[in-house]
């Protein structure tokens, strides 16, 4: 292969990779905006009205009907901020106990068999899911603060007022790695320059969306019908020395590699798309 052909291949690979990265990023951004507006919907019609205009039936119907607005998501849910002082009253009112995400036998949790889940041990506060899209109904009643990734997201979301992303982890009832996007819901109109402390105090709950990355990226690439030509990998590169693969098969080195940047809107996480030709020339 001469220099000109090599250069041509490099340009082709770069263009294909950038196009795919941009498509993934744009779709993610579309769904992020819609999840944000769902958080405002819950704030307005659940916390802002007495009696509330939202119950599980309404939330389930609305989120199912608007699922097309949230590309790449596998489901959305709403968890309430429950201080320990009102736990008993909360559990009585809902007719179930707040469940813990982690147990001795992790397989029970993964399969999400509600009657096998332990009640959440005593904590200062909890984040039980009260509303869910049908696709993630298995997380209703689970304390989202009892899972490491979900907890970190909740703490960061409510202190910042921004949409925040977890690192990739194995979602409940799924065999795939995924990420969760969280927006805090506040029960007061906060000034844009509110302090983290004021934000935490005004927090009413957490609106979250889960992304089953492998199946959703697969869908996207299928539409581009180029799976024969290039192999695509997506990494969380937040920790540059230990990237986490979120999408793609075993990496086979075919010489040429192009890396496209991915911006999923949370500045504290970094992502990259890596593309290779499947065949050597
Ligand atoms: N949603 C779906 N599957 C999960 C999951 C999750 N979290 N965590 C583990 N598997 C209600 O940020 C609040 C959603 C958490 C939101």
Short mmCIF file of C-alpha atoms and ligand atoms in Angstrom, two decimals:
data_model
loop_
_atom_site.label_atom_id
_atom_site.label_comp_id
_atom_site.label_asym_id
_atom_site.label_seq_id
_atom_site.Cartn_x
_atom_site.Cartn_y
_atom_site.Cartn_z
CA UNK A 1 0.00 0.00 0.00
CA UNK A 2 1.40 3.40 -0.94
CA UNK A 3 1.42 6.52 1.20
CA UNK A 4 -1.59 8.01 -0.59
CA UNK A 5 -3.75 4.91 -0.02
CA UNK A 6 -2.80 4.78 3.64
CA UNK A 7 -3.71 8.44 4.05
CA UNK A 8 -7.02 7.81 2.26
CA UNK A 9 -7.83 4.96 4.62
CA UNK A 10 -6.96 7.08 7.64
CA UNK A 11 -9.31 9.84 6.47
CA UNK A 12 -12.13 7.36 5.80
CA UNK A 13 -11.73 5.79 9.23
CA UNK A 14 -11.62 9.19 10.95
CA UNK A 15 -14.77 10.37 9.15
CA UNK A 16 -16.71 7.17 9.94
CA UNK A 17 -15.64 7.26 13.57
CA UNK A 18 -16.41 10.95 14.08
CA UNK A 19 -19.82 10.49 12.45
CA UNK A 20 -20.70 7.59 14.77
CA UNK A 21 -19.39 9.38 17.85
CA UNK A 22 -21.37 12.50 16.98
CA UNK A 23 -24.56 10.48 16.43
CA UNK A 24 -24.19 8.71 19.76
CA UNK A 25 -23.42 11.95 21.56
CA UNK A 26 -26.35 13.80 19.94
CA UNK A 27 -28.83 11.06 20.81
CA UNK A 28 -27.54 10.96 24.34
CA UNK A 29 -27.96 14.73 24.59
CA UNK A 30 -31.53 14.54 23.28
CA UNK A 31 -32.46 12.01 25.95
CA UNK A 32 -30.60 13.96 28.66
CA UNK A 33 -32.72 17.03 27.86
CA UNK A 34 -35.88 15.00 28.06
CA UNK A 35 -34.93 13.37 31.36
CA UNK A 36 -34.25 16.89 32.67
CA UNK A 37 -37.76 17.98 31.67
CA UNK A 38 -39.21 14.88 33.38
CA UNK A 39 -37.54 16.06 36.60
CA UNK A 40 -39.30 19.43 36.18
CA UNK A 41 -42.58 17.64 35.46
CA UNK A 42 -42.33 15.72 38.76
CA UNK A 43 -41.41 18.90 40.60
CA UNK A 44 -44.41 20.78 39.13
CA UNK A 45 -47.14 18.14 39.23
CA UNK A 46 -46.12 15.92 42.16
CA UNK A 47 -44.40 18.20 44.68
CA UNK A 48 -45.96 21.46 43.41
CA UNK A 49 -49.60 20.39 43.69
CA UNK A 50 -51.65 19.27 46.65
CA UNK A 51 -52.98 16.70 46.10
CA UNK A 52 -50.32 15.47 43.68
CA UNK A 53 -51.37 15.06 40.04
CA UNK A 54 -48.95 12.13 39.54
CA UNK A 55 -49.25 8.57 40.76
CA UNK A 56 -47.57 5.38 39.47
CA UNK A 57 -50.27 4.89 36.83
CA UNK A 58 -49.85 8.40 35.40
CA UNK A 59 -46.06 8.26 35.58
CA UNK A 60 -45.99 4.83 33.90
CA UNK A 61 -48.33 5.93 31.11
CA UNK A 62 -46.59 9.25 30.46
CA UNK A 63 -43.07 7.79 30.45
CA UNK A 64 -44.12 4.94 28.14
CA UNK A 65 -45.81 7.36 25.71
CA UNK A 66 -42.75 9.63 25.64
CA UNK A 67 -40.14 6.86 25.51
CA UNK A 68 -39.37 7.81 21.88
CA UNK A 69 -38.06 11.15 23.22
CA UNK A 70 -35.34 9.38 25.19
CA UNK A 71 -33.17 7.47 22.74
CA UNK A 72 -30.70 4.98 24.24
CA UNK A 73 -32.52 4.78 27.61
CA UNK A 74 -33.92 1.51 28.91
CA UNK A 75 -36.14 3.16 31.51
CA UNK A 76 -36.74 6.08 33.85
CA UNK A 77 -37.73 6.10 37.51
CA UNK A 78 -38.31 8.49 40.40
CA UNK A 79 -36.88 7.96 43.88
CA UNK A 80 -38.02 10.00 46.88
CA UNK A 81 -35.71 11.52 49.50
CA UNK A 82 -36.85 9.91 52.77
CA UNK A 83 -35.14 10.92 56.04
CA UNK A 84 -35.04 8.17 58.66
CA UNK A 85 -37.40 10.14 60.91
CA UNK A 86 -40.29 9.59 58.45
CA UNK A 87 -39.40 6.05 57.29
CA UNK A 88 -42.08 4.30 59.33
CA UNK A 89 -44.79 6.68 58.17
CA UNK A 90 -43.58 6.37 54.55
CA UNK A 91 -43.61 2.55 54.64
CA UNK A 92 -47.10 2.47 56.18
CA UNK A 93 -48.41 4.87 53.58
CA UNK A 94 -47.00 2.81 50.67
CA UNK A 95 -47.68 -0.61 52.14
CA UNK A 96 -44.12 -1.89 51.57
CA UNK A 97 -40.74 -1.69 53.27
CA UNK A 98 -37.75 0.09 51.76
CA UNK A 99 -35.45 -2.60 50.27
CA UNK A 100 -31.68 -2.81 50.18
CA UNK A 101 -29.89 -3.17 46.83
CA UNK A 102 -26.91 -5.17 48.06
CA UNK A 103 -27.23 -8.55 49.81
CA UNK A 104 -24.84 -11.37 50.76
CA UNK A 105 -25.94 -13.26 47.66
CA UNK A 106 -25.51 -10.77 44.85
CA UNK A 107 -27.36 -13.01 42.37
CA UNK A 108 -30.64 -12.37 44.23
CA UNK A 109 -30.13 -8.67 43.77
CA UNK A 110 -29.13 -9.02 40.14
CA UNK A 111 -32.28 -10.99 39.40
CA UNK A 112 -34.21 -8.48 41.45
CA UNK A 113 -36.65 -10.80 43.18
CA UNK A 114 -38.37 -8.29 45.49
CA UNK A 115 -39.47 -10.78 48.15
CA UNK A 116 -35.86 -12.00 48.43
CA UNK A 117 -34.48 -8.51 49.02
CA UNK A 118 -33.67 -7.49 52.59
CA UNK A 119 -35.19 -4.41 54.19
CA UNK A 120 -32.79 -1.47 54.09
CA UNK A 121 -30.77 -1.24 57.33
CA UNK A 122 -31.12 1.95 59.36
CA UNK A 123 -29.52 4.96 57.65
CA UNK A 124 -29.82 8.75 58.04
CA UNK A 125 -31.83 8.84 54.83
CA UNK A 126 -33.06 6.66 51.96
CA UNK A 127 -33.97 7.05 48.27
CA UNK A 128 -36.69 4.45 47.57
CA UNK A 129 -38.08 4.34 44.02
CA UNK A 130 -41.78 5.26 44.07
CA UNK A 131 -42.55 5.71 40.33
CA UNK A 132 -41.12 3.81 37.36
CA UNK A 133 -41.50 3.27 33.65
CA UNK A 134 -42.84 -0.29 33.14
CA UNK A 135 -39.46 -1.42 31.74
CA UNK A 136 -37.73 -0.85 35.12
CA UNK A 137 -40.63 -1.69 37.47
CA UNK A 138 -38.29 -4.13 39.27
CA UNK A 139 -36.53 -1.26 41.08
CA UNK A 140 -39.68 0.07 42.79
CA UNK A 141 -39.21 0.10 46.61
CA UNK A 142 -35.41 -0.31 46.37
CA UNK A 143 -33.30 2.28 48.21
CA UNK A 144 -31.09 3.75 45.48
CA UNK A 145 -28.70 5.06 48.13
CA UNK A 146 -27.83 1.46 49.03
CA UNK A 147 -25.99 0.91 45.72
CA UNK A 148 -22.53 2.46 45.39
CA UNK A 149 -22.89 3.96 41.90
CA UNK A 150 -26.49 5.13 42.36
CA UNK A 151 -25.61 6.68 45.74
CA UNK A 152 -22.64 8.64 44.36
CA UNK A 153 -24.85 9.91 41.55
CA UNK A 154 -27.59 11.04 43.95
CA UNK A 155 -25.12 12.94 46.15
CA UNK A 156 -23.48 14.64 43.19
CA UNK A 157 -26.79 15.43 41.42
CA UNK A 158 -28.43 17.14 44.39
CA UNK A 159 -25.38 19.21 45.38
CA UNK A 160 -24.79 20.41 41.82
CA UNK A 161 -28.25 20.74 40.25
CA UNK A 162 -26.77 19.25 37.07
CA UNK A 163 -27.40 15.97 35.29
CA UNK A 164 -24.73 13.50 36.42
CA UNK A 165 -23.56 10.13 35.12
CA UNK A 166 -22.28 7.03 36.91
CA UNK A 167 -19.28 5.05 35.77
CA UNK A 168 -20.29 1.90 33.91
CA UNK A 169 -21.67 -0.85 36.18
CA UNK A 170 -23.88 -3.90 35.89
CA UNK A 171 -27.50 -2.75 36.02
CA UNK A 172 -30.10 -4.74 37.96
CA UNK A 173 -31.82 -7.47 35.95
CA UNK A 174 -29.47 -6.91 33.03
CA UNK A 175 -26.38 -8.81 32.00
CA UNK A 176 -24.89 -5.72 30.44
CA UNK A 177 -22.86 -2.82 31.63
CA UNK A 178 -24.84 0.37 31.76
CA UNK A 179 -24.79 3.88 33.16
CA UNK A 180 -27.37 5.86 35.12
CA UNK A 181 -28.15 9.55 34.56
CA UNK A 182 -29.60 11.42 37.57
CA UNK A 183 -31.25 14.83 38.04
CA UNK A 184 -32.25 16.06 41.49
CA UNK A 185 -35.83 17.28 41.96
CA UNK A 186 -36.13 20.27 44.29
CA UNK A 187 -39.22 21.34 46.24
CA UNK A 188 -38.43 25.03 45.99
CA UNK A 189 -37.40 27.37 43.24
CA UNK A 190 -33.65 27.59 43.73
CA UNK A 191 -31.56 30.55 42.60
CA UNK A 192 -29.08 29.64 39.88
CA UNK A 193 -26.28 30.43 42.34
CA UNK A 194 -27.72 28.41 45.27
CA UNK A 195 -25.04 26.77 47.43
CA UNK A 196 -24.65 22.96 47.55
CA UNK A 197 -25.98 23.08 51.14
CA UNK A 198 -29.14 24.95 50.04
CA UNK A 199 -29.59 22.46 47.21
CA UNK A 200 -29.33 19.43 49.50
CA UNK A 201 -31.87 20.95 51.90
CA UNK A 202 -34.35 21.71 49.08
CA UNK A 203 -34.05 18.21 47.57
CA UNK A 204 -37.32 16.30 47.22
CA UNK A 205 -36.10 13.32 45.16
CA UNK A 206 -34.15 11.99 42.20
CA UNK A 207 -35.21 11.37 38.61
CA UNK A 208 -32.97 8.81 36.95
CA UNK A 209 -32.62 7.09 33.60
CA UNK A 210 -30.72 3.88 32.92
CA UNK A 211 -28.80 3.24 29.72
CA UNK A 212 -28.14 -0.36 28.70
CA UNK A 213 -25.12 0.63 26.64
CA UNK A 214 -24.35 -2.53 24.59
CA UNK A 215 -27.85 -3.11 23.24
CA UNK A 216 -28.45 0.56 22.60
CA UNK A 217 -25.16 1.25 20.82
CA UNK A 218 -25.73 -1.93 18.80
CA UNK A 219 -29.08 -0.56 17.63
CA UNK A 220 -27.47 2.68 16.55
CA UNK A 221 -24.63 1.00 14.62
CA UNK A 222 -27.05 -1.43 12.98
CA UNK A 223 -28.85 1.52 11.44
CA UNK A 224 -25.61 2.66 9.82
CA UNK A 225 -25.02 -0.76 8.28
CA UNK A 226 -21.26 -0.57 8.50
CA UNK A 227 -20.68 -3.28 11.05
CA UNK A 228 -18.83 -5.29 8.40
CA UNK A 229 -16.37 -2.50 7.77
CA UNK A 230 -15.33 -1.09 11.12
CA UNK A 231 -15.27 -2.28 14.71
CA UNK A 232 -16.35 0.23 17.34
CA UNK A 233 -15.48 0.36 21.02
CA UNK A 234 -16.72 2.84 23.61
CA UNK A 235 -14.72 3.51 26.78
CA UNK A 236 -15.16 5.44 29.99
CA UNK A 237 -11.71 7.07 30.20
CA UNK A 238 -12.35 9.14 33.33
CA UNK A 239 -9.39 7.35 34.91
CA UNK A 240 -6.97 7.59 31.98
CA UNK A 241 -4.75 4.79 33.30
CA UNK A 242 -7.69 2.37 33.74
CA UNK A 243 -10.23 2.83 30.92
CA UNK A 244 -13.48 0.85 31.29
CA UNK A 245 -14.87 -0.76 28.15
CA UNK A 246 -18.58 0.00 27.82
CA UNK A 247 -19.17 -1.36 24.34
CA UNK A 248 -17.47 -3.64 21.81
CA UNK A 249 -16.09 -7.17 21.37
CA UNK A 250 -12.54 -8.31 22.06
CA UNK A 251 -10.15 -5.80 20.56
CA UNK A 252 -8.22 -7.18 17.58
CA UNK A 253 -5.40 -4.96 16.41
CA UNK A 254 -5.63 -4.40 12.67
CA UNK A 255 -3.09 -1.59 12.58
CA UNK A 256 -5.05 1.58 12.14
CA UNK A 257 -6.94 3.13 15.07
CA UNK A 258 -8.96 6.33 15.26
CA UNK A 259 -10.15 7.81 18.55
CA UNK A 260 -13.14 10.19 18.59
CA UNK A 261 -14.08 12.17 21.67
CA UNK A 262 -17.54 11.69 23.23
CA UNK A 263 -19.17 14.36 25.39
CA UNK A 264 -22.09 13.05 27.46
CA UNK A 265 -22.63 16.34 29.28
CA UNK A 266 -21.09 15.48 32.68
CA UNK A 267 -17.70 17.23 32.81
CA UNK A 268 -16.45 14.92 35.56
CA UNK A 269 -16.68 11.88 33.22
CA UNK A 270 -14.67 11.30 30.07
CA UNK A 271 -15.64 8.99 27.19
CA UNK A 272 -14.04 7.95 23.91
CA UNK A 273 -14.99 5.99 20.82
CA UNK A 274 -12.26 3.82 19.25
CA UNK A 275 -12.66 2.67 15.63
CA UNK A 276 -10.69 0.16 13.56
CA UNK A 277 -11.07 -1.37 10.12
CA UNK A 278 -12.03 -5.02 10.45
CA UNK A 279 -9.89 -6.08 7.48
CA UNK A 280 -6.29 -5.24 6.75
CA UNK A 281 -6.02 -3.76 3.24
N1 LIG B 1 -32.21 2.16 37.27
C1 LIG B 1 -32.36 0.98 36.60
N2 LIG B 1 -31.59 -0.09 36.82
C2 LIG B 1 -30.63 0.02 37.77
C3 LIG B 1 -30.44 1.20 38.49
C4 LIG B 1 -31.27 2.30 38.21
N3 LIG B 1 -31.13 3.46 38.89
N4 LIG B 1 -29.41 0.98 39.35
C5 LIG B 1 -29.00 -0.30 39.16
N5 LIG B 1 -29.72 -0.89 38.20
C6 LIG B 1 -34.14 6.38 40.25
O1 LIG B 1 -30.96 8.22 40.29
C7 LIG B 1 -32.24 7.86 40.67
C8 LIG B 1 -32.03 4.57 38.75
C9 LIG B 1 -31.81 5.56 39.87
C10 LIG B 1 -32.76 6.75 39.81
#
